[in-house]
Coordinates of C-alpha atoms and ligand atoms in Angstrom, one line a residue:
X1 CA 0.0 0.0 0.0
X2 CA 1.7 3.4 -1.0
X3 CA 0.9 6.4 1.6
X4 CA 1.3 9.6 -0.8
X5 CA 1.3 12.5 1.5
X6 CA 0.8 16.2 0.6
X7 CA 3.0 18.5 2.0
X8 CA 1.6 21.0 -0.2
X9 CA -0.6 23.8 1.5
X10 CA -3.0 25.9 -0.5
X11 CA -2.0 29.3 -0.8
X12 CA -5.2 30.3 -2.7
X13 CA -8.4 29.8 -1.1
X14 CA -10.8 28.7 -3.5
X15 CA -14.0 30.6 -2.7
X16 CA -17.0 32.0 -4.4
X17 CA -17.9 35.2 -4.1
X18 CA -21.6 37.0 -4.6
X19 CA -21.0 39.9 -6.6
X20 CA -24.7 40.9 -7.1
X21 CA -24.7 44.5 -7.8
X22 CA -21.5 44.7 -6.4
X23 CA -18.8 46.9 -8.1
X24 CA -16.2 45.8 -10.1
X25 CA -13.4 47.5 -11.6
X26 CA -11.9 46.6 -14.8
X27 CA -9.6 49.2 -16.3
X28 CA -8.0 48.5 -20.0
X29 CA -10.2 47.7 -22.7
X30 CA -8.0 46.0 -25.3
X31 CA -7.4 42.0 -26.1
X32 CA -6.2 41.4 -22.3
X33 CA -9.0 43.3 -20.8
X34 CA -11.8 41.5 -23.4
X35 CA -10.4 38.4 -22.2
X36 CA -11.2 38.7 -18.8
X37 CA -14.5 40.1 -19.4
X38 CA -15.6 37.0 -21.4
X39 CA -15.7 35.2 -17.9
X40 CA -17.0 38.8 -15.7
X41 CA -20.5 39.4 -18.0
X42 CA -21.4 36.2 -17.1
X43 CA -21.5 37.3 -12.8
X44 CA -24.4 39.9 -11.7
X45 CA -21.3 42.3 -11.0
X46 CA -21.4 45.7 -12.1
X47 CA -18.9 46.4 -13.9
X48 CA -17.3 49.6 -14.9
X49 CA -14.4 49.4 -17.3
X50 CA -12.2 52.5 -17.1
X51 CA -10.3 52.7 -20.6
X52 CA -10.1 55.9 -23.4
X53 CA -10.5 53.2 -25.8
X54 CA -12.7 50.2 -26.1
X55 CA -12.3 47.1 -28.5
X56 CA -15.0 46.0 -31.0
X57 CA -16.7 43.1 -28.1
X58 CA -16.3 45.7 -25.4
X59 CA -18.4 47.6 -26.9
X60 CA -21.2 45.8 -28.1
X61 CA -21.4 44.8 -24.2
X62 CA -21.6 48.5 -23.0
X63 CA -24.6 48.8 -26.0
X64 CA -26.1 45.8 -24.4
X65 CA -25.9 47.4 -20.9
X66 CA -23.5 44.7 -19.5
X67 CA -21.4 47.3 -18.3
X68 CA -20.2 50.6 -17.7
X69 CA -17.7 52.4 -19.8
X70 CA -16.1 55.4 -18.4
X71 CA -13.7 56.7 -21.3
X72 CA -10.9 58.5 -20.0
X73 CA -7.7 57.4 -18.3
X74 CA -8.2 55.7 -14.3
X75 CA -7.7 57.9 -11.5
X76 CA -7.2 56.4 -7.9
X77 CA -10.4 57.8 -7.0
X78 CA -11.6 54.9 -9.6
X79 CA -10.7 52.3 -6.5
X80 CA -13.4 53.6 -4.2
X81 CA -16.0 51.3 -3.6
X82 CA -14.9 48.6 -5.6
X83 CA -15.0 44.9 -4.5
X84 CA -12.5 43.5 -7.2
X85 CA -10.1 45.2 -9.4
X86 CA -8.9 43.8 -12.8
X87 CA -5.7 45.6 -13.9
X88 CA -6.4 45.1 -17.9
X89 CA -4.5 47.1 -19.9
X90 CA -2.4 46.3 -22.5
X91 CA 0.9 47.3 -20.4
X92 CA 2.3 45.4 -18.1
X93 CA 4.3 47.8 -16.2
X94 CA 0.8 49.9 -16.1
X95 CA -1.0 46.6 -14.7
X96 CA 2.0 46.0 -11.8
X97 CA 1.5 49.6 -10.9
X98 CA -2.1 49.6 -11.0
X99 CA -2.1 46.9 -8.7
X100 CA 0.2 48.0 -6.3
X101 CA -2.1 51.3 -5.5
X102 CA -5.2 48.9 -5.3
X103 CA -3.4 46.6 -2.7
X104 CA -2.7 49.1 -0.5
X105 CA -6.0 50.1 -0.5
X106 CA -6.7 47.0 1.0
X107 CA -8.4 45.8 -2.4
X108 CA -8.6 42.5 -4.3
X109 CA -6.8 42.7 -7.6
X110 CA -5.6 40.9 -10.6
X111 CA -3.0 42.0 -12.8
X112 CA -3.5 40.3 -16.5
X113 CA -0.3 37.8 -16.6
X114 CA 1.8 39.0 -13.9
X115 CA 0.9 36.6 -11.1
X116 CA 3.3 38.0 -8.1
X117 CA 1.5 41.3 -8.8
X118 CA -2.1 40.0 -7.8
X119 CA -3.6 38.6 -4.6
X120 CA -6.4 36.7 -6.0
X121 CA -6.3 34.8 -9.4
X122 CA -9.1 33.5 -11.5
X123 CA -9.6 29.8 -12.1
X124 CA -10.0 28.2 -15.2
X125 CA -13.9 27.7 -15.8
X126 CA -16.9 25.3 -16.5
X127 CA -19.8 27.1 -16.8
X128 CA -22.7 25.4 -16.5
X129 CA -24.5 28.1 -14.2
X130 CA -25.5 27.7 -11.4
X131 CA -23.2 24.9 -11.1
X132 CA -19.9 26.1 -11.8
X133 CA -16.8 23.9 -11.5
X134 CA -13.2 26.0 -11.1
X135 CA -10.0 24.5 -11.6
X136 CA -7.0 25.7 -10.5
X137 CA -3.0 24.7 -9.7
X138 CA -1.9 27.6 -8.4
X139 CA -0.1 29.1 -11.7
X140 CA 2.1 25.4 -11.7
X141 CA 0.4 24.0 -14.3
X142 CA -2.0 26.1 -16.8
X143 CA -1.9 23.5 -19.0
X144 CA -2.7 20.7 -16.5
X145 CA -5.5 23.1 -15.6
X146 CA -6.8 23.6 -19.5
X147 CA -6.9 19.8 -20.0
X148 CA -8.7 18.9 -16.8
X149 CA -11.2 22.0 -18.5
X150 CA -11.4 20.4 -21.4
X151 CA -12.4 16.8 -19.8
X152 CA -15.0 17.8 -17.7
X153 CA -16.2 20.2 -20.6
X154 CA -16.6 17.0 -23.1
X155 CA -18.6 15.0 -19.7
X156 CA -20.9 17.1 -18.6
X157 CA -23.9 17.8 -20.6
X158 CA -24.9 21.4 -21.0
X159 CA -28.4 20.7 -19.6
X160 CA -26.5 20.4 -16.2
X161 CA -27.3 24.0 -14.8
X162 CA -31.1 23.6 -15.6
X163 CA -31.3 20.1 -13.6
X164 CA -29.9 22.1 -11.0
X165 CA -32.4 24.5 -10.7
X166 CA -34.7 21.5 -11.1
X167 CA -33.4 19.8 -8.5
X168 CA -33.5 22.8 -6.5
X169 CA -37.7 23.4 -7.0
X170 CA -37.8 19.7 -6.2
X171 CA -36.0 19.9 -3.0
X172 CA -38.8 22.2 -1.6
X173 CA -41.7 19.5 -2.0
X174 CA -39.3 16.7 -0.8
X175 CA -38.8 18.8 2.5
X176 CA -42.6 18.6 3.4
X177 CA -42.6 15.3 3.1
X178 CA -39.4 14.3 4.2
X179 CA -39.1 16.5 8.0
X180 CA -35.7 14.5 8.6
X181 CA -32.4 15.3 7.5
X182 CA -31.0 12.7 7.5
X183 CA -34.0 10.7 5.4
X184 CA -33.8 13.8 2.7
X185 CA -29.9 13.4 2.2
X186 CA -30.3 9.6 1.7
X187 CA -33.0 10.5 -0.6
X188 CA -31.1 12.6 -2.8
X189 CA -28.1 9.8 -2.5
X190 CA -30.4 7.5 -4.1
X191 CA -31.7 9.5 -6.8
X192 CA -28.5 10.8 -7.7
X193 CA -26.0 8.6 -7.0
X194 CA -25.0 5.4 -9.3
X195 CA -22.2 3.3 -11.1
X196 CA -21.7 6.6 -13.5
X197 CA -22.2 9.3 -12.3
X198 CA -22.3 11.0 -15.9
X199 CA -25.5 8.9 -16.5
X200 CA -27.2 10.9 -13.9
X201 CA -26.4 14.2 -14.5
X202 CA -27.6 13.2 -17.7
X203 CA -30.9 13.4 -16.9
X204 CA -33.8 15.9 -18.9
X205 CA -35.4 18.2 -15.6
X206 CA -38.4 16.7 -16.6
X207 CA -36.9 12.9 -16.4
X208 CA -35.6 14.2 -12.8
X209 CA -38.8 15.1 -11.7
X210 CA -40.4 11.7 -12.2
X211 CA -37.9 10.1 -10.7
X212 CA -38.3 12.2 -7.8
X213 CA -42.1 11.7 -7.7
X214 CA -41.9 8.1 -8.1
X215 CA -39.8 7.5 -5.3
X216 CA -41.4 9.6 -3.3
X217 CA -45.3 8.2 -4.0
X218 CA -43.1 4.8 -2.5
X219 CA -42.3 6.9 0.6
X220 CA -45.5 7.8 1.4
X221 CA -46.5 4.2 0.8
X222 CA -45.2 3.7 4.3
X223 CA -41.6 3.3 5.5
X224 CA -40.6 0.3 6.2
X225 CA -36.7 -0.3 6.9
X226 CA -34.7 -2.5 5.0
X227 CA -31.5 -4.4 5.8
X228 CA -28.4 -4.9 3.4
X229 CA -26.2 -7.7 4.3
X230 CA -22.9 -6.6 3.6
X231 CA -19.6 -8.4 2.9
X232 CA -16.9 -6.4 4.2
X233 CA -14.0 -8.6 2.5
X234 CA -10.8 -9.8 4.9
X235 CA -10.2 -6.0 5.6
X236 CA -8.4 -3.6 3.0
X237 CA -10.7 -1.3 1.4
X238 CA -9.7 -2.2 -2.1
X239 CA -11.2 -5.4 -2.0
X240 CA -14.9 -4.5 -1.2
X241 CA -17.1 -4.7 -4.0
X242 CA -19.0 -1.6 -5.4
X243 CA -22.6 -2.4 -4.1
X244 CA -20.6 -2.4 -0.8
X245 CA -19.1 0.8 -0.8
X246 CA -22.5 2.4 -2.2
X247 CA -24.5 0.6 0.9
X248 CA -21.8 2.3 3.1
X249 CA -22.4 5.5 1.5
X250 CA -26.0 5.1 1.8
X251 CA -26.5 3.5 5.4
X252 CA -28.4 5.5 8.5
X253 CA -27.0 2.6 10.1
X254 CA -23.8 0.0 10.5
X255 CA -24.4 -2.5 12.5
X256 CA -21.0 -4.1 12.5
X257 CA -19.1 -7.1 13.5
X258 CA -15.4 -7.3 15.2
X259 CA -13.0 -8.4 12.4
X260 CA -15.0 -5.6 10.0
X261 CA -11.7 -3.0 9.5
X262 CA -11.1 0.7 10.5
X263 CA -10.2 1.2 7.2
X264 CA -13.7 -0.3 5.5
X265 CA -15.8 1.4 8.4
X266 CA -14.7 4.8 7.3
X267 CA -16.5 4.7 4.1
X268 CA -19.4 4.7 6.1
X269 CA -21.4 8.0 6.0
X270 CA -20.0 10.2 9.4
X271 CA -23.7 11.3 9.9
X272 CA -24.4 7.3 10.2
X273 CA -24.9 5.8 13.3
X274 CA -22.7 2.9 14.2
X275 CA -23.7 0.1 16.6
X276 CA -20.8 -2.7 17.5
X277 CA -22.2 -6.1 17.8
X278 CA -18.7 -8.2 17.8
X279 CA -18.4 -11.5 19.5
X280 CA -14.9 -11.0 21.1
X281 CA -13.1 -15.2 21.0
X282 CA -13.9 -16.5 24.3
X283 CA -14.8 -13.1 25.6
X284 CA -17.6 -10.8 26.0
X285 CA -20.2 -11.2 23.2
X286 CA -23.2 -10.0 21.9
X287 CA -25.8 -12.7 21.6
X288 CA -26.8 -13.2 18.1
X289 CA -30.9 -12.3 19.8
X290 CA -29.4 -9.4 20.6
X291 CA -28.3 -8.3 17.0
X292 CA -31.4 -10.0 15.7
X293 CA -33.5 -7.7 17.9
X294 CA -31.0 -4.5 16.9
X295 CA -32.0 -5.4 13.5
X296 CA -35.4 -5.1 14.1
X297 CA -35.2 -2.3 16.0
X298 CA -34.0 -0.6 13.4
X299 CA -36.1 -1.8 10.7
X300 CA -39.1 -0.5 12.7
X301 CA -37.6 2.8 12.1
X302 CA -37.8 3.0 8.8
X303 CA -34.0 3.0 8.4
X304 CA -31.6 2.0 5.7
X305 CA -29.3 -0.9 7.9
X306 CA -26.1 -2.2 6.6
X307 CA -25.3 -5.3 8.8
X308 CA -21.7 -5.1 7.5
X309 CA -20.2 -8.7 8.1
X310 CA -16.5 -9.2 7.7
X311 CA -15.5 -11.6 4.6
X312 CA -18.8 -12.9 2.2
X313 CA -21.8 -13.0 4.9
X314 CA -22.7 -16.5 3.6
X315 CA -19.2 -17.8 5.6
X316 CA -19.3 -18.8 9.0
X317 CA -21.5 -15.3 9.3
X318 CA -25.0 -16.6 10.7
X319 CA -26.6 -15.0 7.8
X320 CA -29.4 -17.4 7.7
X321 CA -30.1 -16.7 11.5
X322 CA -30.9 -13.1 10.9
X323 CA -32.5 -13.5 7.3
X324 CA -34.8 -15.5 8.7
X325 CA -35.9 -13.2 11.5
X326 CA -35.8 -10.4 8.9
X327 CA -38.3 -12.8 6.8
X328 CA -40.4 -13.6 9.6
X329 CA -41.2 -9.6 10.7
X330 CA -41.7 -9.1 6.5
X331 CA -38.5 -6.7 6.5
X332 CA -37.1 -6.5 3.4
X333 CA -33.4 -7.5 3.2
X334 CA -30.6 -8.2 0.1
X335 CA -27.1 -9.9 0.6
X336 CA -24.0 -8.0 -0.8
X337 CA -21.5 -11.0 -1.7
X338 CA -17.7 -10.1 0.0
X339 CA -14.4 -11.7 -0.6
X340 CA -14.1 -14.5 1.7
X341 CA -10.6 -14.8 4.0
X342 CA -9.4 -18.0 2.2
X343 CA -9.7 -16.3 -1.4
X344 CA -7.8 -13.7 -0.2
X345 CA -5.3 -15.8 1.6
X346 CA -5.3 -17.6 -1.2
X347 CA -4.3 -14.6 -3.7
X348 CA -1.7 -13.4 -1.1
X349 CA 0.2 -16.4 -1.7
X350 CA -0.6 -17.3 -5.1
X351 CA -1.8 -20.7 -5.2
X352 CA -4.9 -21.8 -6.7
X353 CA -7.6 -23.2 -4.3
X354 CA -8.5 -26.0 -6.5
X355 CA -5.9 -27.4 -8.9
X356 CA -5.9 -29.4 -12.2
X357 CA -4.5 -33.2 -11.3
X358 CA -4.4 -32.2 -7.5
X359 CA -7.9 -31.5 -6.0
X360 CA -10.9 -31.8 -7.4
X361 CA -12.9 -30.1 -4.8
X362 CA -12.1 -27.7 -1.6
X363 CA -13.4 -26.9 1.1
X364 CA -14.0 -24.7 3.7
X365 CA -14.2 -25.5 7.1
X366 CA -14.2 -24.2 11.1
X367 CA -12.1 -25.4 13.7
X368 CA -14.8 -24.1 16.2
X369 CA -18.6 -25.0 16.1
X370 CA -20.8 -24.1 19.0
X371 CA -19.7 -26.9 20.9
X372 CA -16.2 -26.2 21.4
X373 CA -13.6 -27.9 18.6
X374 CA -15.5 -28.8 15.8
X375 CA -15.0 -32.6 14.7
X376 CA -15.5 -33.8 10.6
X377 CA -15.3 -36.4 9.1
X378 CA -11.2 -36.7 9.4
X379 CA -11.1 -40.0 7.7
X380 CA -12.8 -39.1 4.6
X381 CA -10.5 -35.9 4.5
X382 CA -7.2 -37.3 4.8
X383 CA -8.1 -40.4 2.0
X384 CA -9.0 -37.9 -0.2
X385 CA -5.8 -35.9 0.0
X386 CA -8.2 -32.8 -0.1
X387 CA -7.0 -29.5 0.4
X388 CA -8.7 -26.9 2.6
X389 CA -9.2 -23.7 4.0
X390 CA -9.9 -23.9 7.9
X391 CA -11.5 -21.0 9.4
X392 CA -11.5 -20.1 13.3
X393 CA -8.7 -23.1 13.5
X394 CA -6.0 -21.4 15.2
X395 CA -6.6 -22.9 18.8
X396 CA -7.9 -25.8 17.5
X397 CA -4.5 -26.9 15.5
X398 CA -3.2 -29.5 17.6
X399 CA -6.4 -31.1 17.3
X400 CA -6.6 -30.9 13.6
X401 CA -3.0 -32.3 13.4
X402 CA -3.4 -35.4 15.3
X403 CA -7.0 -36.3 13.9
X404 CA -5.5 -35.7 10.0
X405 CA -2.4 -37.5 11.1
X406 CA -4.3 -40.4 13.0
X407 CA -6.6 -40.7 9.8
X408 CA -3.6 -41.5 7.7
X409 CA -2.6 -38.0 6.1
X410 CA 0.8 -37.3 4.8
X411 CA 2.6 -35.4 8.4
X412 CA 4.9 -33.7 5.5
X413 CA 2.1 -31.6 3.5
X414 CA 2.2 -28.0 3.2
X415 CA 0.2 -26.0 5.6
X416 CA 0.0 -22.3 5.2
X417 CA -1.2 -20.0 7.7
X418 CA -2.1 -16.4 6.8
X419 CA -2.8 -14.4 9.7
X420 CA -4.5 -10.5 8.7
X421 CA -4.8 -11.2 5.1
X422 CA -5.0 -8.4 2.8
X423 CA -4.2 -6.1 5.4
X424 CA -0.7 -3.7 6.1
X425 CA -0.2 -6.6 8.6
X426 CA -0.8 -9.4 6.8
X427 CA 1.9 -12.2 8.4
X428 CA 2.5 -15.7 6.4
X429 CA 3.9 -18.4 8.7
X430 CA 4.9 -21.9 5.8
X431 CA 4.6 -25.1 8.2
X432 CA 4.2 -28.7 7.4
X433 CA 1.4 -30.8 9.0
X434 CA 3.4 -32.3 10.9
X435 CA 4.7 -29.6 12.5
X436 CA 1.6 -26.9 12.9
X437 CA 0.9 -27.8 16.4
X438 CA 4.4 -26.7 17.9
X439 CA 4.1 -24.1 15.3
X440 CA 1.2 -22.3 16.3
X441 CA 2.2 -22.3 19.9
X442 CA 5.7 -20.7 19.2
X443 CA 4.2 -18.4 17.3
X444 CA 2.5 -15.3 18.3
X445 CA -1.0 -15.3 16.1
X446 CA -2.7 -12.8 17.8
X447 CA -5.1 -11.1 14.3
X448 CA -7.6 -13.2 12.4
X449 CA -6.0 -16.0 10.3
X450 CA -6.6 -19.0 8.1
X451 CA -5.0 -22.6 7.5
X452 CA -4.5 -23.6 4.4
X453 CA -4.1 -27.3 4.3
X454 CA -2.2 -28.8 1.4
X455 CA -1.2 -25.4 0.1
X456 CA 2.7 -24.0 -0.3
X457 CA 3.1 -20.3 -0.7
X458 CA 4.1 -19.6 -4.3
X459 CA 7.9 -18.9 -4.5
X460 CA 7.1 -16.0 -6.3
X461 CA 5.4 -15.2 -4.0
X462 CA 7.6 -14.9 -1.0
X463 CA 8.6 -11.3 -2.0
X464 CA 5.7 -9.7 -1.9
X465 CA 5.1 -10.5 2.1
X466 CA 8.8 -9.4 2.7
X467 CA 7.9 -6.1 1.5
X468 CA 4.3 -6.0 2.8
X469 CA 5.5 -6.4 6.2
X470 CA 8.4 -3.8 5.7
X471 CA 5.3 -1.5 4.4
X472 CA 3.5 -1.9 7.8
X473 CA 6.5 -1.2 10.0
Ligands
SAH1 N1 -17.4 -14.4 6.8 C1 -15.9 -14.5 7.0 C2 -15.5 -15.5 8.0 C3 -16.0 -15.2 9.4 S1 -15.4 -16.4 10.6 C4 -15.3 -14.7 5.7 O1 -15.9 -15.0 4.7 O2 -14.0 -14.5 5.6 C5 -13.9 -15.6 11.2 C6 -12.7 -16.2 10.7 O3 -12.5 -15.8 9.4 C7 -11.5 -15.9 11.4 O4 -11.3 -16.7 12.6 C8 -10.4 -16.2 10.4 O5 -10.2 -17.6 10.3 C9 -11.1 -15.8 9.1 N2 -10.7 -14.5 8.7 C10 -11.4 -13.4 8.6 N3 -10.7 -12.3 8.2 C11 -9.5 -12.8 7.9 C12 -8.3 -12.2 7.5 N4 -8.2 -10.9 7.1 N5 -7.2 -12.9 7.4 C13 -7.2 -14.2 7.7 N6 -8.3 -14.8 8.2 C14 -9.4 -14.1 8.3

């Protein structure tokens, strides 16, 4: 995982300023001045242009009222009252100078082309009013700027500004229905947000305001929670799936279990609310009636609930336990597939899980069932050579050993054991069968790990761990 941090401070603010009515100063009127201009006509500013001469454009927008032309030379007197100064004209020495007298003044002014001579500089611009994008880097890199301009110009339709002001008419009749905040802004999330964004924004006013009404004739309809069952993956962030990060995005609430990551948590909304329901190994634990009651609890508020379950839900995640809950109170619910711990185990060390000519079938097991050590049918495991991924095994390893072992399977096979895969502090211990009980007691496994049994890291792959584990130190 590469860290890039920014040392790099903003020196420009980026702010936008209402300059209804207010006055602003533009003195030049030649190429430099018109250029500026082109952006300025487009504000409600008033603008008076100071300038004995006026090009061509110039002045077909004093005919058309746009602004002010006062023709004769600037005096200092022109400063007073104005908000913003442009210094325009077609001199540069004229522009630093002009500049100078407006800064000490305590004014705002840009100087065309001589950036150490300003205090404020204008962005490059897409204007689809009233939503307006500015792009800036500071004078580093115009052209960087001008290509970024150029992007978003070719993306976004110029029907934009009107579905703001659609959306914005909307908003008003959404409000009596909606009282709550936090209901509204996971309205608008829904409506607006989706794989492409540029779909969206793509939409007619008119296509926006049926969607808006549709979805909100099923609001009125009565509220009725729903649940998402989440997988969270084995813990970094990149391997979450999309519908994952957009349930995050879109949750009032994250009901979430203990191996579940910092990292994947934090794409949860920060006005969410977020309710810890981990079952601690051997220690304190909330019952699984507990979480199925939190669920409901929930659900009878109308709420959008993410029961975020680390791994793919369906795994040793008692998915079925609270489905069927969900089922019996009528609450509807959907499942969000994850990346399971062995697949990612797996991928860390760059074996296949089943194997052309080795094993014909895998499997996945626990070392720990309600009971205490889970016991399987050992005998049937160990003729068969299979390979497999055992999940909660740690403390039961000795056992495993001796009933494989006693069952007749090979002491010398490879056994893997991943501990934190996919994350900073993913730790790879390579054992033999034979030896995984002494192993795992020597050994401090302290994080959530798998066993691979019948698997050999990859010597490719060896490498990579080196330098993930220099990465997290
Ligand atoms: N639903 C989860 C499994 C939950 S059971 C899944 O599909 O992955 C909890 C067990 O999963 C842990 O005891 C450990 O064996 C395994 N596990 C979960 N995350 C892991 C990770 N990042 N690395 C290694 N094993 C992990």
């Amino acid at each position: 995982m590469i860290l890039v941090k920014t040392k790099y401070f903003m020196r420009y603010l980026p702010i936008h300023i209402d300059m209804k009515d207010q006055l602003l100063l533009v003195i030049g009127g030649g190429a430099a001045a018109e250029a500026k201009l082109r952006t300025l006509v487009k504000t409600e500013a008033h603008i008076r242009l100071v300038s004995e001469q006026i090009s061509k454009q110039i002045q077909k927008w004093a005919n058309e009222g746009r602004i002010e032309w006062v023709a004769r030379d600037y005096k200092k007197r022109d400063f007073k009252g104005a908000r913003l100064v442009y210094a325009a004209s077609e001199d540069d020495a004229r522009n630093a100078k002009i500049a100078k007298q407006a800064r000490k003044r305590g004014l705002f002014v840009n100087a065309a082309d001589q950036k150490q001579a300003c205090n404020f500089i204008t962005p490059a611009l897409v204007d689809r009013a009233p939503v307006a994008i500015s792009i800036g880097s500071e004078g580093t890199s115009p052209g960087l700027a001008r290509a970024i301009k150029a992007d978003l110009e070719s993306r976004l339709p110029a029907s934009l500004g009107a579905l703001a002001l659609k959306v914005n008419e909307l908003r008003k009749m959404v409000k009596t229905i909606m009282p709550s905040l936090v209901d509204r802004q996971r309205f608008w999330a829904d409506i607006l947000s989706g794989r492409d964004l540029t779909h969206q924004i793509r939409l007619s006013p008119d296509e926006m305001e049926q969607r808006v009404l549709q979805k909100l004739s099923g609001y009125k309809d009565g509220r009725k929670g729903f649940v998402a069952l989440v997988g969270a993956g084995p813990g970094n962030p990149d391997l979450l799936t999309f519908a994952a990060r957009q349930r995050l995005h879109a949750a009032d609430v994250i009901v979430y279990d203990r191996l579940v990551s910092k990292e994947v948590l934090d794409l949860g909304r920060r006005e969410a609310e977020y309710i810890y329901v981990g079952k601690e190994p051997g220690g304190k634990c909330v019952p699984q009636s507990r979480i199925n009651e939190i669920l409901l609890e929930q659900a009878a508020r109308g709420r959008f609930i993410v029961r975020l379950k680390s791994g793919d839900p369906l795994i040793f995640g008692r998915a079925d336990e609270e489905t069927d809950v969900l089922q019996a109170h009528n609450i509807g619910f959907e499942i969000i597939p994850g990346i399971t711990a062995a697949a990612a185990a797996a991928a860390n060390i760059g074996v296949s899980l089943t194997a052309r000519g080795k094993n014909k079938a895998f499997s996945i097991i626990t070392g720990h069932d309600s009971k205490g050590y889970a016991e399987h049918d050992w005998a049937a495991m160990a003729r068969n050579d299979d390979r497999f991924a055992v999940y909660m095994g740690v403390g039961a390893s000795p056992l495993i050993q001796s009933r494989l072992i006693d069952s007749g399977m090979n002491a010398n096979i490879a056994v893997t054991i991943v501990e934190n895969a996919s994350r900073p502090n993913e730790y790879v211990v390579e054992t033999t069968l034979g030896q995984l009980g002494h192993i795992i007691k020597t050994t401090p496994i302290k994080g959530p790990a798998v066993l691979l049994i019948g698997y050999a890291v990859k010597a490719a792959n060896r490498g990579h761990h080196d330098s993930m584990k220099e990465a997290a130190q």
